[in-house]
């Protein structure tokens, strides 16, 4: 496969000429430390965003689990005339609480966050 490459002094601007990141990298090409610092900075930003998203996801799942547990417990603890859930709804709620699926997801997320 033969790919034609224009000579360096062809007069055509490179395709990346309008890209500010590429221009900055080209300007700093001789300064390797500055390029590595930019990469580290991008990695730190990604880790920070990932951490925030993971914590928000963990909080939302925890709140859903706790609210399901509170609703289920309140239904059984209140007097009989205050019961509002049908047997089918109770069954689904109990399967969510005791099924382990939600708990295992929460456990995995907590373990990942604690191991960092």
Tab-separated table of C-alpha atoms in Angstrom:
chain	number	residue	atom	x	y	z
A	1	UNK	CA	0.000	0.000	0.000
A	2	UNK	CA	1.527	3.284	-1.092
A	3	UNK	CA	0.315	6.401	0.724
A	4	UNK	CA	1.398	9.701	-0.701
A	5	UNK	CA	2.617	12.142	1.886
A	6	UNK	CA	3.128	15.757	0.889
A	7	UNK	CA	6.628	17.077	1.454
A	8	UNK	CA	7.118	19.167	4.612
A	9	UNK	CA	7.433	22.389	2.673
A	10	UNK	CA	4.460	21.812	0.365
A	11	UNK	CA	2.714	24.971	1.528
A	12	UNK	CA	-0.437	23.113	2.555
A	13	UNK	CA	-1.379	23.621	6.198
A	14	UNK	CA	-1.764	20.371	8.128
A	15	UNK	CA	-5.284	19.101	8.810
A	16	UNK	CA	-4.827	19.665	12.539
A	17	UNK	CA	-3.935	23.330	12.064
A	18	UNK	CA	-7.290	24.537	13.479
A	19	UNK	CA	-7.231	22.196	16.488
A	20	UNK	CA	-6.042	24.141	19.532
A	21	UNK	CA	-4.920	21.010	21.399
A	22	UNK	CA	-2.829	19.820	18.463
A	23	UNK	CA	-1.366	23.288	17.961
A	24	UNK	CA	-0.395	23.474	21.645
A	25	UNK	CA	1.144	20.006	21.465
A	26	UNK	CA	3.091	20.943	18.332
A	27	UNK	CA	4.358	24.109	19.998
A	28	UNK	CA	5.464	22.156	23.085
A	29	UNK	CA	6.833	19.153	21.198
A	30	UNK	CA	10.374	19.778	22.372
A	31	UNK	CA	9.227	20.140	25.998
A	32	UNK	CA	8.246	16.570	26.899
A	33	UNK	CA	7.531	17.436	30.538
A	34	UNK	CA	4.831	19.919	29.545
A	35	UNK	CA	3.110	17.293	27.377
A	36	UNK	CA	3.256	14.740	30.211
A	37	UNK	CA	1.860	17.315	32.638
A	38	UNK	CA	-1.066	17.924	30.278
A	39	UNK	CA	-1.743	14.185	30.102
A	40	UNK	CA	-1.569	13.839	33.896
A	41	UNK	CA	-3.909	16.812	34.266
A	42	UNK	CA	-6.424	15.190	31.906
A	43	UNK	CA	-6.158	11.900	33.822
A	44	UNK	CA	-6.771	13.677	37.131
A	45	UNK	CA	-9.829	15.443	35.718
A	46	UNK	CA	-11.201	12.127	34.416
A	47	UNK	CA	-10.624	10.436	37.789
A	48	UNK	CA	-12.361	13.292	39.593
A	49	UNK	CA	-15.400	13.166	37.274
A	50	UNK	CA	-15.548	9.365	37.496
A	51	UNK	CA	-15.390	9.556	41.285
A	52	UNK	CA	-18.217	12.084	41.442
A	53	UNK	CA	-20.410	10.040	39.082
A	54	UNK	CA	-19.712	6.831	41.025
A	55	UNK	CA	-20.558	8.472	44.358
A	56	UNK	CA	-23.780	10.001	42.984
A	57	UNK	CA	-24.771	6.618	41.529
A	58	UNK	CA	-23.998	4.935	44.834
A	59	UNK	CA	-26.052	7.481	46.792
A	60	UNK	CA	-29.039	7.142	44.421
A	61	UNK	CA	-28.988	3.336	44.629
A	62	UNK	CA	-28.630	3.461	48.403
A	63	UNK	CA	-31.577	5.836	48.720
A	64	UNK	CA	-33.714	3.601	46.501
A	65	UNK	CA	-32.804	0.542	48.556
A	66	UNK	CA	-33.476	2.297	51.866
A	67	UNK	CA	-36.769	3.770	50.676
A	68	UNK	CA	-37.939	0.323	49.531
A	69	UNK	CA	-36.957	-1.075	52.921
A	70	UNK	CA	-38.781	1.719	54.793
A	71	UNK	CA	-41.947	1.307	52.697
A	72	UNK	CA	-41.916	-2.449	53.195
A	73	UNK	CA	-41.359	-2.141	56.967
A	74	UNK	CA	-43.939	0.635	57.359
A	75	UNK	CA	-46.532	-1.452	55.562
A	76	UNK	CA	-46.104	-4.282	58.064
A	77	UNK	CA	-45.711	-2.109	61.162
A	78	UNK	CA	-48.782	0.062	60.603
A	79	UNK	CA	-52.229	-1.162	61.656
A	80	UNK	CA	-54.132	-3.371	59.221
A	81	UNK	CA	-56.489	-0.577	58.136
A	82	UNK	CA	-53.450	1.479	56.989
A	83	UNK	CA	-51.985	-1.169	54.659
A	84	UNK	CA	-51.846	0.169	51.120
A	85	UNK	CA	-49.772	-2.383	49.187
A	86	UNK	CA	-51.281	-5.388	47.447
A	87	UNK	CA	-49.800	-8.861	47.834
A	88	UNK	CA	-48.238	-8.610	44.373
A	89	UNK	CA	-46.597	-5.291	45.200
A	90	UNK	CA	-45.308	-6.648	48.513
A	91	UNK	CA	-43.893	-9.690	46.759
A	92	UNK	CA	-42.012	-7.560	44.233
A	93	UNK	CA	-40.761	-5.226	46.945
A	94	UNK	CA	-39.523	-8.155	49.031
A	95	UNK	CA	-37.772	-9.673	46.028
A	96	UNK	CA	-35.989	-6.367	45.375
A	97	UNK	CA	-34.936	-6.046	49.015
A	98	UNK	CA	-33.962	-9.644	49.673
A	99	UNK	CA	-33.065	-10.686	46.139
A	100	UNK	CA	-29.527	-9.514	46.528
A	101	UNK	CA	-29.226	-7.928	43.100
A	102	UNK	CA	-29.366	-4.379	44.346
A	103	UNK	CA	-27.329	-5.228	47.413
A	104	UNK	CA	-24.608	-6.857	45.340
A	105	UNK	CA	-24.400	-3.833	43.041
A	106	UNK	CA	-24.096	-1.566	46.075
A	107	UNK	CA	-21.483	-3.845	47.601
A	108	UNK	CA	-19.385	-3.873	44.428
A	109	UNK	CA	-19.544	-0.086	44.123
A	110	UNK	CA	-18.580	0.428	47.760
A	111	UNK	CA	-15.680	-2.026	47.472
A	112	UNK	CA	-14.380	-0.264	44.356
A	113	UNK	CA	-14.538	3.127	46.028
A	114	UNK	CA	-12.882	1.902	49.218
A	115	UNK	CA	-10.065	0.186	47.338
A	116	UNK	CA	-8.978	3.448	45.673
